[in-house]
mmCIF file of C-alpha atoms and ligand atoms in Angstrom:
data_model
loop_
_atom_site.group_PDB
_atom_site.id
_atom_site.type_symbol
_atom_site.label_atom_id
_atom_site.label_comp_id
_atom_site.label_asym_id
_atom_site.label_seq_id
_atom_site.Cartn_x
_atom_site.Cartn_y
_atom_site.Cartn_z
ATOM 1 C CA MET L 961 125.776 14.368 197.667
ATOM 2 C CA ASP L 962 122.270 14.901 197.970
ATOM 3 C CA SER L 963 121.494 17.422 200.477
ATOM 4 C CA ILE L 964 123.085 19.502 203.405
ATOM 5 C CA THR L 965 121.729 21.363 206.054
ATOM 6 C CA SER L 966 122.265 24.757 206.721
ATOM 7 C CA SER L 967 120.887 27.022 209.353
ATOM 8 C CA SER L 968 117.304 26.617 209.047
ATOM 9 C CA TYR L 969 116.802 24.842 205.676
ATOM 10 C CA ALA L 970 118.603 22.666 202.965
ATOM 11 C CA VAL L 971 120.390 22.743 200.098
ATOM 12 C CA HIS L 972 119.467 19.877 197.764
ATOM 13 C CA PHE L 973 121.706 18.854 195.073
ATOM 14 C CA ASN L 974 120.994 17.942 191.473
ATOM 15 C CA ALA L 975 119.356 14.300 191.350
ATOM 16 C CA VAL L 976 117.028 14.941 194.478
ATOM 17 C CA ALA L 977 116.547 18.756 194.003
ATOM 18 C CA TYR L 978 113.040 19.007 192.063
ATOM 19 C CA SER L 979 111.726 15.846 194.068
ATOM 20 C CA MET L 980 112.328 17.980 197.230
ATOM 21 C CA LEU L 981 110.810 21.169 195.660
ATOM 22 C CA ASN L 982 107.786 19.545 194.056
ATOM 23 C CA GLU L 983 106.990 17.794 197.725
ATOM 24 C CA HIS L 984 107.603 21.376 199.028
ATOM 25 C CA LEU L 985 105.174 22.960 196.423
ATOM 26 C CA GLU L 986 102.345 20.059 197.021
ATOM 27 C CA ASN L 987 102.405 20.227 200.864
ATOM 28 C CA ALA L 988 102.661 24.209 201.904
ATOM 29 C CA ASN L 989 100.004 25.439 199.711
ATOM 30 C CA TYR L 990 101.016 28.638 198.580
ATOM 31 C CA SER L 991 98.414 31.175 197.364
ATOM 32 C CA LYS L 992 100.663 32.131 194.311
ATOM 33 C CA VAL L 993 104.071 31.387 193.232
ATOM 34 C CA PHE L 994 106.154 34.004 191.557
ATOM 35 C CA ILE L 995 109.333 33.073 189.545
ATOM 36 C CA LEU L 996 111.826 35.893 189.388
ATOM 37 C CA VAL L 997 114.340 35.775 186.410
ATOM 38 C CA ASP L 998 116.050 38.128 184.239
ATOM 39 C CA GLU L 999 115.872 37.793 180.366
ATOM 40 C CA ASN L 1000 118.805 35.305 180.231
ATOM 41 C CA THR L 1001 117.815 32.975 182.925
ATOM 42 C CA HIS L 1002 113.909 33.350 181.523
ATOM 43 C CA GLU L 1003 115.338 32.193 178.092
ATOM 44 C CA TYR L 1004 117.708 29.219 179.066
ATOM 45 C CA CYS L 1005 116.985 28.395 182.874
ATOM 46 C CA LEU L 1006 113.181 28.647 183.006
ATOM 47 C CA PRO L 1007 112.205 25.898 180.423
ATOM 48 C CA LYS L 1008 114.285 23.541 182.205
ATOM 49 C CA PHE L 1009 112.845 24.460 185.280
ATOM 50 C CA MET L 1010 109.464 23.975 184.594
ATOM 51 C CA SER L 1011 109.576 20.998 183.014
ATOM 52 C CA ASN L 1012 110.913 19.453 186.156
ATOM 53 C CA ILE L 1013 107.491 21.025 188.042
ATOM 54 C CA SER L 1014 105.091 18.251 188.752
ATOM 55 C CA VAL L 1015 102.961 20.152 191.015
ATOM 56 C CA ALA L 1016 99.871 22.338 189.530
ATOM 57 C CA CYS L 1017 100.076 25.999 191.453
ATOM 58 C CA GLU L 1018 99.626 29.122 189.896
ATOM 59 C CA PHE L 1019 103.023 30.434 188.446
ATOM 60 C CA GLU L 1020 103.508 34.169 187.443
ATOM 61 C CA ILE L 1021 107.146 35.073 186.154
ATOM 62 C CA ILE L 1022 108.733 38.254 186.993
ATOM 63 C CA GLU L 1023 111.648 39.264 184.519
ATOM 64 C CA ILE L 1024 113.893 41.923 185.377
ATOM 65 C CA GLU L 1025 117.263 43.344 183.439
ATOM 66 C CA ALA L 1026 120.107 41.188 183.811
ATOM 67 C CA GLY L 1027 123.489 42.514 185.257
ATOM 68 C CA GLU L 1028 125.007 43.896 188.283
ATOM 69 C CA ILE L 1029 123.926 47.596 187.265
ATOM 70 C CA HIS L 1030 120.276 46.646 188.021
ATOM 71 C CA LYS L 1031 120.608 45.281 191.366
ATOM 72 C CA ASN L 1032 119.570 48.493 192.940
ATOM 73 C CA ILE L 1033 116.836 49.553 195.067
ATOM 74 C CA GLU L 1034 114.696 50.729 191.748
ATOM 75 C CA THR L 1035 114.465 47.304 190.616
ATOM 76 C CA CYS L 1036 113.604 46.146 193.805
ATOM 77 C CA SER L 1037 110.736 48.783 193.791
ATOM 78 C CA GLN L 1038 109.451 47.721 190.229
ATOM 79 C CA VAL L 1039 109.316 44.124 191.703
ATOM 80 C CA TRP L 1040 107.402 44.909 194.709
ATOM 81 C CA GLU L 1041 105.106 46.926 192.826
ATOM 82 C CA VAL L 1042 104.414 43.728 190.164
ATOM 83 C CA LEU L 1043 103.677 41.740 193.000
ATOM 84 C CA SER L 1044 101.456 44.158 194.564
ATOM 85 C CA GLU L 1045 99.318 44.194 191.451
ATOM 86 C CA LEU L 1046 99.607 40.378 191.201
ATOM 87 C CA ASP L 1047 98.072 40.228 194.471
ATOM 88 C CA ALA L 1048 100.829 38.620 196.274
ATOM 89 C CA ASP L 1049 99.981 37.989 199.722
ATOM 90 C CA ARG L 1050 101.661 36.316 202.796
ATOM 91 C CA LYS L 1051 101.081 33.138 201.432
ATOM 92 C CA SER L 1052 102.782 33.822 198.729
ATOM 93 C CA LEU L 1053 106.543 31.978 197.252
ATOM 94 C CA MET L 1054 108.968 33.868 195.506
ATOM 95 C CA ILE L 1055 111.364 31.526 193.768
ATOM 96 C CA ASN L 1056 114.488 33.329 192.607
ATOM 97 C CA LEU L 1057 115.894 31.603 189.423
ATOM 98 C CA GLY L 1058 119.212 33.060 188.153
ATOM 99 C CA GLY L 1059 122.768 34.142 189.349
ATOM 100 C CA GLY L 1060 123.868 36.310 192.462
ATOM 101 C CA VAL L 1061 121.933 39.248 191.092
ATOM 102 C CA ILE L 1062 118.420 37.430 191.160
ATOM 103 C CA THR L 1063 119.448 35.964 194.365
ATOM 104 C CA ASP L 1064 120.647 38.515 196.227
ATOM 105 C CA LEU L 1065 117.879 40.744 194.948
ATOM 106 C CA GLY L 1066 114.955 38.634 195.062
ATOM 107 C CA GLY L 1067 115.762 37.302 198.504
ATOM 108 C CA PHE L 1068 115.738 41.038 199.687
ATOM 109 C CA VAL L 1069 112.578 41.832 197.904
ATOM 110 C CA ALA L 1070 110.962 38.932 199.462
ATOM 111 C CA SER L 1071 112.282 39.386 202.666
ATOM 112 C CA THR L 1072 110.608 42.949 202.775
ATOM 113 C CA PHE L 1073 107.655 42.569 201.167
ATOM 114 C CA LYS L 1074 104.801 42.378 203.538
ATOM 115 C CA ARG L 1075 107.636 42.230 206.234
ATOM 116 C CA GLY L 1076 108.192 38.889 204.231
ATOM 117 C CA ILE L 1077 107.263 36.286 202.186
ATOM 118 C CA ASP L 1078 108.806 32.892 201.631
ATOM 119 C CA PHE L 1079 111.766 32.401 199.185
ATOM 120 C CA ILE L 1080 113.624 29.469 197.543
ATOM 121 C CA ASN L 1081 117.012 30.133 195.584
ATOM 122 C CA VAL L 1082 117.713 28.485 192.607
ATOM 123 C CA PRO L 1083 121.427 29.540 191.527
ATOM 124 C CA THR L 1084 122.146 29.061 187.566
ATOM 125 C CA THR L 1085 125.653 30.570 187.889
ATOM 126 C CA LEU L 1086 128.608 28.857 189.150
ATOM 127 C CA LEU L 1087 129.112 31.628 191.585
ATOM 128 C CA SER L 1088 126.041 31.702 192.935
ATOM 129 C CA MET L 1089 126.024 28.042 193.392
ATOM 130 C CA VAL L 1090 129.269 27.835 195.499
ATOM 131 C CA ASP L 1091 129.053 31.220 197.272
ATOM 132 C CA ALA L 1092 125.422 32.704 197.161
ATOM 133 C CA SER L 1093 123.606 29.421 198.017
ATOM 134 C CA VAL L 1094 124.425 29.712 201.588
ATOM 135 C CA GLY L 1095 124.569 32.392 204.276
ATOM 136 C CA GLY L 1096 121.590 34.079 204.089
ATOM 137 C CA LYS L 1097 122.975 37.465 202.520
ATOM 138 C CA THR L 1098 120.839 39.227 201.023
ATOM 139 C CA GLY L 1099 120.639 42.984 199.281
ATOM 140 C CA VAL L 1100 121.408 45.444 196.720
ATOM 141 C CA ASP L 1101 123.874 48.142 195.591
ATOM 142 C CA LEU L 1102 123.776 51.925 196.320
ATOM 143 C CA GLY L 1103 125.219 53.448 193.233
ATOM 144 C CA PRO L 1104 128.445 51.849 192.807
ATOM 145 C CA LEU L 1105 128.805 50.422 196.428
ATOM 146 C CA LYS L 1106 128.125 46.755 196.496
ATOM 147 C CA ASN L 1107 125.577 45.358 198.750
ATOM 148 C CA GLN L 1108 125.188 48.426 201.067
ATOM 149 C CA VAL L 1109 121.321 47.925 201.599
ATOM 150 C CA GLY L 1110 120.054 44.630 202.794
ATOM 151 C CA VAL L 1111 119.195 41.871 205.144
ATOM 152 C CA ILE L 1112 120.504 38.544 206.170
ATOM 153 C CA ASN L 1113 117.463 36.125 205.873
ATOM 154 C CA GLN L 1114 117.308 32.587 205.046
ATOM 155 C CA PRO L 1115 115.801 30.780 202.094
ATOM 156 C CA ILE L 1116 113.154 28.207 202.587
ATOM 157 C CA MET L 1117 115.439 25.950 200.537
ATOM 158 C CA VAL L 1118 118.155 26.002 198.099
ATOM 159 C CA LEU L 1119 118.290 23.990 194.912
ATOM 160 C CA VAL L 1120 121.753 23.285 193.349
ATOM 161 C CA VAL L 1121 121.250 21.966 189.797
ATOM 162 C CA SER L 1122 124.506 21.877 187.369
ATOM 163 C CA ASN L 1123 123.013 21.296 184.412
ATOM 164 C CA PHE L 1124 121.857 25.086 184.324
ATOM 165 C CA LEU L 1125 125.607 25.903 183.702
ATOM 166 C CA GLU L 1126 125.607 24.236 180.531
ATOM 167 C CA THR L 1127 124.329 27.401 178.751
ATOM 168 C CA LEU L 1128 126.607 29.781 181.044
ATOM 169 C CA GLU L 1129 129.195 31.277 179.194
ATOM 170 C CA GLU L 1130 133.008 30.497 179.737
ATOM 171 C CA ARG L 1131 133.867 33.667 180.985
ATOM 172 C CA GLN L 1132 131.115 33.377 183.892
ATOM 173 C CA LEU L 1133 132.209 29.784 184.735
ATOM 174 C CA GLN L 1134 135.816 31.325 185.366
ATOM 175 C CA SER L 1135 134.322 34.256 187.295
ATOM 176 C CA GLY L 1136 132.664 31.589 189.409
ATOM 177 C CA PHE L 1137 135.424 29.362 189.655
ATOM 178 C CA ALA L 1138 137.413 32.425 191.518
ATOM 179 C CA GLU L 1139 135.215 31.994 194.450
ATOM 180 C CA MET L 1140 135.913 28.217 194.445
ATOM 181 C CA LEU L 1141 139.660 28.944 194.678
ATOM 182 C CA LYS L 1142 139.031 31.085 197.535
ATOM 183 C CA HIS L 1143 137.263 28.371 199.434
ATOM 184 C CA GLY L 1144 140.367 26.490 199.134
ATOM 185 C CA LEU L 1145 142.956 29.182 200.031
ATOM 186 C CA LEU L 1146 140.963 29.676 203.220
ATOM 187 C CA LYS L 1147 139.992 26.242 204.735
ATOM 188 C CA SER L 1148 141.773 23.652 202.743
ATOM 189 C CA MET L 1149 145.283 23.330 200.724
ATOM 190 C CA GLU L 1150 144.155 19.577 199.501
ATOM 191 C CA TYR L 1151 141.322 21.301 197.940
ATOM 192 C CA TRP L 1152 143.155 24.418 196.521
ATOM 193 C CA GLU L 1153 145.515 21.379 195.029
ATOM 194 C CA GLN L 1154 142.742 19.925 193.138
ATOM 195 C CA LEU L 1155 141.488 22.963 191.687
ATOM 196 C CA LYS L 1156 144.632 23.853 190.375
ATOM 197 C CA ASN L 1157 144.279 20.618 188.406
ATOM 198 C CA VAL L 1158 140.940 21.733 186.734
ATOM 199 C CA THR L 1159 141.436 22.241 183.022
ATOM 200 C CA SER L 1160 137.828 22.825 181.930
ATOM 201 C CA TYR L 1161 134.660 24.300 183.700
ATOM 202 C CA THR L 1162 132.411 20.902 183.160
ATOM 203 C CA ASP L 1163 131.814 17.946 185.570
ATOM 204 C CA LEU L 1164 132.463 20.158 188.605
ATOM 205 C CA ASP L 1165 129.754 18.526 190.864
ATOM 206 C CA ALA L 1166 131.860 17.124 193.158
ATOM 207 C CA LEU L 1167 133.888 20.447 193.470
ATOM 208 C CA ILE L 1168 130.949 22.625 193.573
ATOM 209 C CA TYR L 1169 129.270 20.165 196.322
ATOM 210 C CA GLU L 1170 132.719 20.621 198.050
ATOM 211 C CA SER L 1171 132.847 24.446 198.055
ATOM 212 C CA VAL L 1172 129.157 24.611 199.346
ATOM 213 C CA VAL L 1173 129.974 22.545 202.380
ATOM 214 C CA MET L 1174 132.939 24.563 203.071
ATOM 215 C CA LYS L 1175 131.205 27.741 203.011
ATOM 216 C CA ASN L 1176 128.108 26.491 204.950
ATOM 217 C CA GLU L 1177 130.518 25.086 207.590
ATOM 218 C CA VAL L 1178 131.694 28.613 208.216
ATOM 219 C CA VAL L 1179 128.403 30.552 208.295
ATOM 220 C CA LEU L 1180 126.921 27.692 210.470
ATOM 221 C CA GLN L 1181 129.666 28.605 212.970
ATOM 222 C CA ASP L 1182 129.271 32.626 212.849
ATOM 223 C CA PRO L 1183 125.735 33.403 211.159
ATOM 224 C CA THR L 1184 126.018 37.108 211.856
ATOM 225 C CA GLU L 1185 129.669 37.279 210.834
ATOM 226 C CA GLN L 1186 131.057 38.386 214.461
ATOM 227 C CA SER L 1187 134.448 36.506 213.814
ATOM 228 C CA LEU L 1188 135.091 33.230 211.536
ATOM 229 C CA ARG L 1189 132.679 34.357 208.991
ATOM 230 C CA LYS L 1190 134.790 37.398 207.944
ATOM 231 C CA ILE L 1191 137.489 34.950 206.403
ATOM 232 C CA LEU L 1192 134.892 34.644 203.284
ATOM 233 C CA ASN L 1193 135.818 38.347 203.006
ATOM 234 C CA TYR L 1194 139.025 37.099 201.890
ATOM 235 C CA GLY L 1195 140.205 39.184 198.431
ATOM 236 C CA HIS L 1196 136.952 41.069 198.544
ATOM 237 C CA THR L 1197 138.198 43.879 200.367
ATOM 238 C CA LEU L 1198 139.957 45.219 197.483
ATOM 239 C CA GLY L 1199 138.203 43.050 195.009
ATOM 240 C CA HIS L 1200 134.985 44.986 195.791
ATOM 241 C CA ALA L 1201 136.759 48.404 195.551
ATOM 242 C CA ILE L 1202 137.879 47.506 192.382
ATOM 243 C CA GLU L 1203 134.426 45.943 191.184
ATOM 244 C CA SER L 1204 132.833 49.072 191.815
ATOM 245 C CA TYR L 1205 135.285 51.415 190.319
ATOM 246 C CA PHE L 1206 135.327 49.161 187.189
ATOM 247 C CA LEU L 1207 131.321 49.749 187.288
ATOM 248 C CA GLU L 1208 131.604 53.347 187.280
ATOM 249 C CA SER L 1209 134.573 53.795 184.980
ATOM 250 C CA ASP L 1210 134.415 54.604 181.333
ATOM 251 C CA GLU L 1211 137.465 53.728 180.253
ATOM 252 C CA HIS L 1212 137.692 50.375 181.510
ATOM 253 C CA GLU L 1213 135.552 47.301 180.471
ATOM 254 C CA LEU L 1214 133.230 46.141 183.077
ATOM 255 C CA LEU L 1215 134.948 43.469 185.364
ATOM 256 C CA LEU L 1216 132.959 40.441 186.488
ATOM 257 C CA HIS L 1217 132.550 39.736 190.389
ATOM 258 C CA GLY L 1218 135.080 36.626 190.108
ATOM 259 C CA GLU L 1219 137.566 38.311 188.084
ATOM 260 C CA ALA L 1220 137.544 41.556 190.366
ATOM 261 C CA ILE L 1221 138.284 39.489 193.402
ATOM 262 C CA ALA L 1222 140.740 37.239 191.862
ATOM 263 C CA ILE L 1223 142.797 40.168 191.494
ATOM 264 C CA GLY L 1224 141.793 41.195 195.253
ATOM 265 C CA MET L 1225 143.001 37.603 196.402
ATOM 266 C CA ILE L 1226 146.589 38.444 194.472
ATOM 267 C CA LEU L 1227 146.855 41.854 196.145
ATOM 268 C CA GLU L 1228 145.610 40.506 199.524
ATOM 269 C CA ALA L 1229 148.106 37.470 199.147
ATOM 270 C CA PHE L 1230 151.120 39.874 198.719
ATOM 271 C CA LEU L 1231 149.523 41.791 202.136
ATOM 272 C CA SER L 1232 149.474 38.282 203.640
ATOM 273 C CA TYR L 1233 153.305 37.705 202.672
ATOM 274 C CA LYS L 1234 153.870 41.486 204.112
ATOM 275 C CA LEU L 1235 151.698 41.031 207.373
ATOM 276 C CA THR L 1236 151.041 37.410 208.257
ATOM 277 C CA ASN L 1237 153.601 35.205 207.440
ATOM 278 C CA LEU L 1238 152.443 33.769 204.108
ATOM 279 C CA SER L 1239 155.556 32.477 202.217
ATOM 280 C CA GLU L 1240 156.932 33.478 199.601
ATOM 281 C CA LYS L 1241 156.615 30.139 197.778
ATOM 282 C CA GLU L 1242 153.039 30.215 198.502
ATOM 283 C CA LEU L 1243 152.484 33.987 197.137
ATOM 284 C CA VAL L 1244 153.974 32.971 194.068
ATOM 285 C CA ASP L 1245 151.884 29.983 193.917
ATOM 286 C CA ILE L 1246 148.754 32.306 194.303
ATOM 287 C CA LYS L 1247 149.863 34.680 191.898
ATOM 288 C CA LYS L 1248 150.551 32.240 189.358
ATOM 289 C CA GLU L 1249 147.321 30.306 189.517
ATOM 290 C CA PHE L 1250 145.342 33.426 189.301
ATOM 291 C CA SER L 1251 147.222 35.053 186.571
ATOM 292 C CA SER L 1252 147.060 32.048 184.338
ATOM 293 C CA ARG L 1253 143.210 31.931 184.606
ATOM 294 C CA TYR L 1254 142.462 35.769 184.809
ATOM 295 C CA LYS L 1255 142.982 38.225 182.319
ATOM 296 C CA LYS L 1256 145.526 41.215 183.765
ATOM 297 C CA VAL L 1257 144.259 44.711 184.168
ATOM 298 C CA ASP L 1258 146.619 47.754 184.046
ATOM 299 C CA PHE L 1259 145.969 50.043 186.502
ATOM 300 C CA SER L 1260 147.208 53.444 186.404
ATOM 301 C CA SER L 1261 148.037 55.587 189.533
ATOM 302 C CA GLU L 1262 144.810 57.055 189.037
ATOM 303 C CA ASP L 1263 142.892 53.939 189.137
ATOM 304 C CA ILE L 1264 144.542 52.963 192.013
ATOM 305 C CA LYS L 1265 144.045 56.288 194.056
ATOM 306 C CA SER L 1266 140.325 55.848 193.248
ATOM 307 C CA ILE L 1267 140.075 52.417 194.264
ATOM 308 C CA LEU L 1268 141.780 53.208 197.533
ATOM 309 C CA GLU L 1269 138.998 55.892 197.827
ATOM 310 C CA LEU L 1270 136.341 53.334 197.591
ATOM 311 C CA LEU L 1271 137.781 51.395 199.906
ATOM 312 C CA LYS L 1272 136.575 53.471 202.814
ATOM 313 C CA PHE L 1273 132.802 52.522 202.464
ATOM 314 C CA ASP L 1274 133.623 48.900 202.495
ATOM 315 C CA LYS L 1275 131.366 47.192 204.933
ATOM 316 C CA LYS L 1276 134.070 45.663 206.721
ATOM 317 C CA ASN L 1277 135.116 48.863 207.947
ATOM 318 C CA SER L 1278 134.392 49.762 211.550
ATOM 319 C CA HIS L 1279 135.312 52.621 213.176
ATOM 320 C CA GLY L 1280 137.450 53.839 210.742
ATOM 321 C CA ASN L 1281 139.587 51.538 210.346
ATOM 322 C CA ILE L 1282 139.885 48.702 207.410
ATOM 323 C CA ASN L 1283 140.325 45.177 208.822
ATOM 324 C CA PHE L 1284 141.463 42.808 206.325
ATOM 325 C CA VAL L 1285 141.134 38.871 206.467
ATOM 326 C CA LEU L 1286 144.778 37.620 205.375
ATOM 327 C CA LEU L 1287 146.268 34.383 205.250
ATOM 328 C CA THR L 1288 148.943 33.094 206.939
ATOM 329 C CA ALA L 1289 149.522 30.009 204.915
ATOM 330 C CA ILE L 1290 147.370 28.242 202.003
ATOM 331 C CA GLY L 1291 144.366 27.017 204.196
ATOM 332 C CA GLU L 1292 144.736 29.038 206.900
ATOM 333 C CA THR L 1293 143.840 32.707 208.069
ATOM 334 C CA ALA L 1294 144.036 35.546 210.550
ATOM 335 C CA ILE L 1295 141.336 38.310 210.630
ATOM 336 C CA ASP L 1296 141.102 41.868 211.692
ATOM 337 C CA VAL L 1297 144.192 42.564 210.312
ATOM 338 C CA GLN L 1298 145.207 46.317 210.168
ATOM 339 C CA VAL L 1299 147.259 47.053 206.999
ATOM 340 C CA PRO L 1300 149.702 50.224 207.022
ATOM 341 C CA HIS L 1301 148.334 52.275 203.901
ATOM 342 C CA GLU L 1302 151.862 52.056 202.275
ATOM 343 C CA LEU L 1303 151.517 48.514 201.471
ATOM 344 C CA PHE L 1304 148.497 49.166 199.202
ATOM 345 C CA LYS L 1305 150.401 50.990 196.684
ATOM 346 C CA GLU L 1306 153.376 48.136 196.878
ATOM 347 C CA SER L 1307 150.738 45.462 196.498
ATOM 348 C CA PHE L 1308 149.471 47.048 193.406
ATOM 349 C CA GLU L 1309 153.010 47.080 192.128
ATOM 350 C CA TYR L 1310 153.801 43.206 192.842
ATOM 351 C CA TYR L 1311 150.355 42.437 190.945
ATOM 352 C CA GLN L 1312 151.632 44.547 187.832
ATOM 353 C CA GLU L 1313 155.177 42.904 187.923
HETATM 354 P P1 NAD P 2776 124.562 37.202 187.394
HETATM 355 O O1 NAD P 2776 123.479 37.300 188.261
HETATM 356 O O2 NAD P 2776 124.523 38.729 187.091
HETATM 357 O O3 NAD P 2776 124.506 36.747 186.328
HETATM 358 C C1 NAD P 2776 125.549 36.652 185.421
HETATM 359 C C2 NAD P 2776 125.366 36.769 184.349
HETATM 360 O O4 NAD P 2776 124.846 35.291 183.578
HETATM 361 C C3 NAD P 2776 123.893 37.377 183.912
HETATM 362 O O5 NAD P 2776 123.772 38.000 182.587
HETATM 363 C C4 NAD P 2776 122.819 36.439 183.807
HETATM 364 O O6 NAD P 2776 121.543 36.837 183.343
HETATM 365 C C5 NAD P 2776 123.458 35.239 183.142
HETATM 366 N N1 NAD P 2776 122.909 33.853 183.369
HETATM 367 C C6 NAD P 2776 122.705 33.325 184.812
HETATM 368 N N2 NAD P 2776 122.592 32.167 184.786
HETATM 369 C C7 NAD P 2776 122.693 31.659 183.466
HETATM 370 C C8 NAD P 2776 122.577 30.532 182.657
HETATM 371 N N3 NAD P 2776 122.428 29.335 183.374
HETATM 372 N N4 NAD P 2776 122.863 30.210 181.450
HETATM 373 C C9 NAD P 2776 122.912 31.957 180.797
HETATM 374 N N5 NAD P 2776 123.261 32.682 181.329
HETATM 375 C C10 NAD P 2776 122.862 32.673 182.626
HETATM 376 O O7 NAD P 2776 126.000 37.421 188.487
HETATM 377 P P2 NAD P 2776 126.835 36.224 189.498
HETATM 378 O O8 NAD P 2776 128.131 36.254 188.930
HETATM 379 O O9 NAD P 2776 125.829 34.909 189.734
HETATM 380 O O10 NAD P 2776 126.481 36.853 190.802
HETATM 381 C C11 NAD P 2776 127.202 38.092 191.171
HETATM 382 C C12 NAD P 2776 126.196 38.684 192.334
HETATM 383 O O11 NAD P 2776 126.274 38.038 193.156
HETATM 384 C C13 NAD P 2776 127.084 40.046 192.799
HETATM 385 O O12 NAD P 2776 125.799 40.938 192.769
HETATM 386 C C14 NAD P 2776 127.359 39.344 194.222
HETATM 387 O O13 NAD P 2776 127.444 40.471 195.272
HETATM 388 C C15 NAD P 2776 126.399 38.268 194.549
HETATM 389 N N6 NAD P 2776 127.015 37.419 195.355
HETATM 390 C C16 NAD P 2776 126.215 37.398 196.262
HETATM 391 C C17 NAD P 2776 126.859 36.230 197.511
HETATM 392 C C18 NAD P 2776 125.758 36.048 198.866
HETATM 393 O O14 NAD P 2776 126.446 35.403 199.426
HETATM 394 N N7 NAD P 2776 124.390 36.588 198.949
HETATM 395 C C19 NAD P 2776 127.816 35.650 197.106
HETATM 396 C C20 NAD P 2776 128.607 36.147 196.311
HETATM 397 C C21 NAD P 2776 128.246 36.783 195.437
HETATM 398 ZN ZN1 ZN P 2777 132.400 37.283 196.473
#
């Protein structure tokens, strides 16, 4: 459990992470090292991070406001400007120290500043460790629409250091756990069963490692999402629409990414039961698992209508058809399944039951 190789870079775990980083900083001779944080990772993660750096580099800290609503092009502009004011050049490095908002936005800013500078991701939430750590997706939201602007570009390295999770709120840990459950549903019944036994979100090192390995296997086989990689969108087609809707809505409390896709995974399990032969027993197992971990949301018929409207803008939408990744069983998937419109409402009814 030390390191794994993704396309062009390595993911280093826990014990070896900082020594690999220090060695890289020693050898790469960067003109300046910028560390992107939000106010929380500034307070909770930066001191831990800096105490493990043993190389004398010139560091500059750039702080942005925390939260998905700041994952937009305006924030990118602010960071580009700060980089420019602080004389960042092509030999500068950006270290993105934070959750998925920081690694997505920071990865995009670094990939586009002066046509691309090196960046290293240090995910500090469970979600960003297990999901945003491999695959090279960077980008920002456009209004309420998720990840509409971005590029696929790989970092120089990724460090997965689980002790950052000590300061993460329980609700955030639970949200990240949804992505791990997703990996089980997609690839491994055995992993799914192991996750079902998790009662406290501590000591997750081995399971985090498994998840990163599983996602990595998928993205390595299909880096540009032509076929297999689409499976990672399970639960996200409806989940993203729900997340976007809650981001805009004044009536509902904001949903975290993992919470939204947990609902998406129940809805899409129902579609799988209807369309791709997922057994009723497995459907019930999936609903039970997510319902026991994530709070139930009450959707009015108006809510559902607006959410289905948002589906149209989904990235997975090609030639006007909305393609779904569905399960044929726990651990097995079918891609590019078209869903008749009337089943969407039924799936929400099943969720509300
Ligand atoms: P986030 O970055 O907003 O982090 C959640 C909250 O936790 C923030 O308030 C943050 O400040 C705080 N925080 C982060 N680390 C902390 C720590 N160690 N201790 C205390 N507080 C801490 O959200 P997230 O859930 O990490 O990521 C969600 C984003 O990731 C979404 O925008 C999603 O689209 C994106 N994402 C990207 C990929 C990808 O492949 N690129 C994959 C999955 C998700
Ligand atoms: Zn996700």
